[in-house]
Short mmCIF file of C-alpha atoms in Angstrom, two decimals:
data_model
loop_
_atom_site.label_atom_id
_atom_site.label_comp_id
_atom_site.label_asym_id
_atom_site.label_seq_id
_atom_site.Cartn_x
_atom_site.Cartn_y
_atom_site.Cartn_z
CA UNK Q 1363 81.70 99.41 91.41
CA UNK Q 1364 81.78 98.43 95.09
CA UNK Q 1365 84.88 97.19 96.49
CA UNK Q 1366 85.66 93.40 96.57
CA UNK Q 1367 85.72 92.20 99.85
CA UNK Q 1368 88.91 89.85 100.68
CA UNK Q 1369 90.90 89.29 104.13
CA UNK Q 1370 95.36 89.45 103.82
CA UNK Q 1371 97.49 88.05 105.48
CA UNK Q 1372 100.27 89.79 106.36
CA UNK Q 1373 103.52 87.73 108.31
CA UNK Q 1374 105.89 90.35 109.89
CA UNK Q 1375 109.36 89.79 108.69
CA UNK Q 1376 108.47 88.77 105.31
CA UNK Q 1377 107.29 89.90 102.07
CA UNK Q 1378 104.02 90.81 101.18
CA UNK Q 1379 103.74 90.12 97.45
CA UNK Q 1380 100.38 89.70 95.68
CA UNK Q 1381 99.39 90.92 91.98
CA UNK Q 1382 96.12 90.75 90.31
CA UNK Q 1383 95.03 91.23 87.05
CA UNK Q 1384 92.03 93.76 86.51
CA UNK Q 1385 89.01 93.18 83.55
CA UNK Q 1386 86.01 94.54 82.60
CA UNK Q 1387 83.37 92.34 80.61
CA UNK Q 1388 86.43 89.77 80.25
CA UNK Q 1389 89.16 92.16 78.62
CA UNK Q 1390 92.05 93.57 80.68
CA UNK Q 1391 91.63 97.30 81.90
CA UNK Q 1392 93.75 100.31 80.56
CA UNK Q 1393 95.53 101.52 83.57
CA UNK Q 1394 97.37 103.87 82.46
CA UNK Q 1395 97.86 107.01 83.84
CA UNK Q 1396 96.68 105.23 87.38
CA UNK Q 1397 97.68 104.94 91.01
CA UNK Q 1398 97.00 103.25 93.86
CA UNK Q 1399 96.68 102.97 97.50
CA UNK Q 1400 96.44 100.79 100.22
CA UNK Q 1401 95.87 102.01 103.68
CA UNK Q 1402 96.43 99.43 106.80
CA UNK Q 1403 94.53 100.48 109.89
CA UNK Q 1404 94.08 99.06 113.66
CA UNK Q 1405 91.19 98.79 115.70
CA UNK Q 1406 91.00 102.16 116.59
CA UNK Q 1407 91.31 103.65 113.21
CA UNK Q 1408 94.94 104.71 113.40
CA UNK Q 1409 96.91 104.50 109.93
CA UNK Q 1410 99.92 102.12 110.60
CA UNK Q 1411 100.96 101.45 106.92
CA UNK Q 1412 100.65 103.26 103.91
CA UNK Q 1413 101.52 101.31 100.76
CA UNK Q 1414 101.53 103.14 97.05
CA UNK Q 1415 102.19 103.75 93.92
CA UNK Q 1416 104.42 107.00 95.02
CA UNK Q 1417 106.53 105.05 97.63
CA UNK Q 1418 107.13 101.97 95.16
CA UNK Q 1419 104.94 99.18 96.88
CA UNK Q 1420 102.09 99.17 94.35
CA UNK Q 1421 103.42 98.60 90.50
CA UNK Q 1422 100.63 99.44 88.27
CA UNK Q 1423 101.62 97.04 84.85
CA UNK Q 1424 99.62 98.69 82.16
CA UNK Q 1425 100.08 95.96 79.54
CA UNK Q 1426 99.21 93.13 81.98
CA UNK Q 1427 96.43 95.45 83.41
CA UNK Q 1428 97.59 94.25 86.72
CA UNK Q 1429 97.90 95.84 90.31
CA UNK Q 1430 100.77 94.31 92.51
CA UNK Q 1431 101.11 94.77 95.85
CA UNK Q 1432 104.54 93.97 97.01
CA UNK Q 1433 105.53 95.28 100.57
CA UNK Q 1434 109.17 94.41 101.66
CA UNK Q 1435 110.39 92.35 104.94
CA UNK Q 1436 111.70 95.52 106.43
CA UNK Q 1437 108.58 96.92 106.48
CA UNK Q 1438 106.08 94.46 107.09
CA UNK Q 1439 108.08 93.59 110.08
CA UNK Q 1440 107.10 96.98 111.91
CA UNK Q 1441 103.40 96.30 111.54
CA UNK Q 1442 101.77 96.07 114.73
CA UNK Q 1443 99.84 92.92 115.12
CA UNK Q 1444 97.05 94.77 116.14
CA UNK Q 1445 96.25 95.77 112.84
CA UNK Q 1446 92.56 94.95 111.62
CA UNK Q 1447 91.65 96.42 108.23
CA UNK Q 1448 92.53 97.77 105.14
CA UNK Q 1449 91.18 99.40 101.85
CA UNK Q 1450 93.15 99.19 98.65
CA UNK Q 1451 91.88 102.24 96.54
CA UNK Q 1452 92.80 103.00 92.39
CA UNK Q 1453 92.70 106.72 91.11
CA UNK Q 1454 92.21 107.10 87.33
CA UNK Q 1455 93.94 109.86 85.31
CA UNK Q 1456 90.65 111.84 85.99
CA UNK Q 1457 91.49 113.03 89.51
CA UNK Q 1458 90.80 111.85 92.88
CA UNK Q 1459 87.29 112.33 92.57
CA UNK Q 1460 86.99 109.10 90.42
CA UNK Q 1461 88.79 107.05 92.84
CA UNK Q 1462 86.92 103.59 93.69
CA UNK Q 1463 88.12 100.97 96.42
CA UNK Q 1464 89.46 98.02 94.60
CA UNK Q 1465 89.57 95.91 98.05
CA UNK Q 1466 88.82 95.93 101.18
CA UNK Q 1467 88.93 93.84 104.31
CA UNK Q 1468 90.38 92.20 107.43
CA UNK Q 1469 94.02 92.74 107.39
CA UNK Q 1470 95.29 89.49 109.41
CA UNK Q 1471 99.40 90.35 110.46
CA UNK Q 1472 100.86 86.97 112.17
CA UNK Q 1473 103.39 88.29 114.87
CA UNK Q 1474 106.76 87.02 113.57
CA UNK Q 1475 108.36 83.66 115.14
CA UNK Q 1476 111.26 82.38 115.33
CA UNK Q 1477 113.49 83.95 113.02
CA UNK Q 1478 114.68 86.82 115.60
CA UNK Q 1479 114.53 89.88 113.46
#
């Protein structure tokens, strides 16, 4: 299946909080036994971010057959504005091999304002 393409937005200093529900032929996927990725990069190719299933900021809800991504202030806030793309990637139970890119895209981060953090 080939990746959706979609552009983020990502504002430093604030949450990055998106979920979306995953079907196939109308009825919601079985995720379990899944994880996820979503790698950040910038122009030159360099990893800045690394969001996940392991570190917490990707919550797989099997019943909902939903993927959430949900990034927290502290973090988004030390993403460079350079950044430029991303792929979000799922891994079924059967191994690495399997995985398929969910996502992919421009990753847009607006340089944070006037709040001072």
């Amino acid at each position: 299946m080939p990746a959706i393409i979609r552009d983020i937005i990502i504002e430093q200093g604030g949450v990055s909080d998106q979920t979306f529900i995953l079907k196939t032929n109308g009825v919601v996927m079985d995720l379990t036994g899944y994880s996820s990725t979503l790698i950040i990069k910038d122009n030159d190719g360099v990893i800045v971010h690394t969001a996940s299933t392991t570190n917490g900021q990707i919550i797989i809800d099997v019943a909902a057959g939903s993927v959430r991504r949900k990034i927290p202030a502290e973090v988004t806030k030390t993403i460079p504005v350079k950044s430029a793309s991303y792929d979000w990637e799922l891994t079924p139970p059967s191994g690495i091999d399997d995985t398929w890119k969910l996502y992919r895209g421009r990753c847009h981060v607006i340089e944070e304002g006037s709040s001072g953090r």
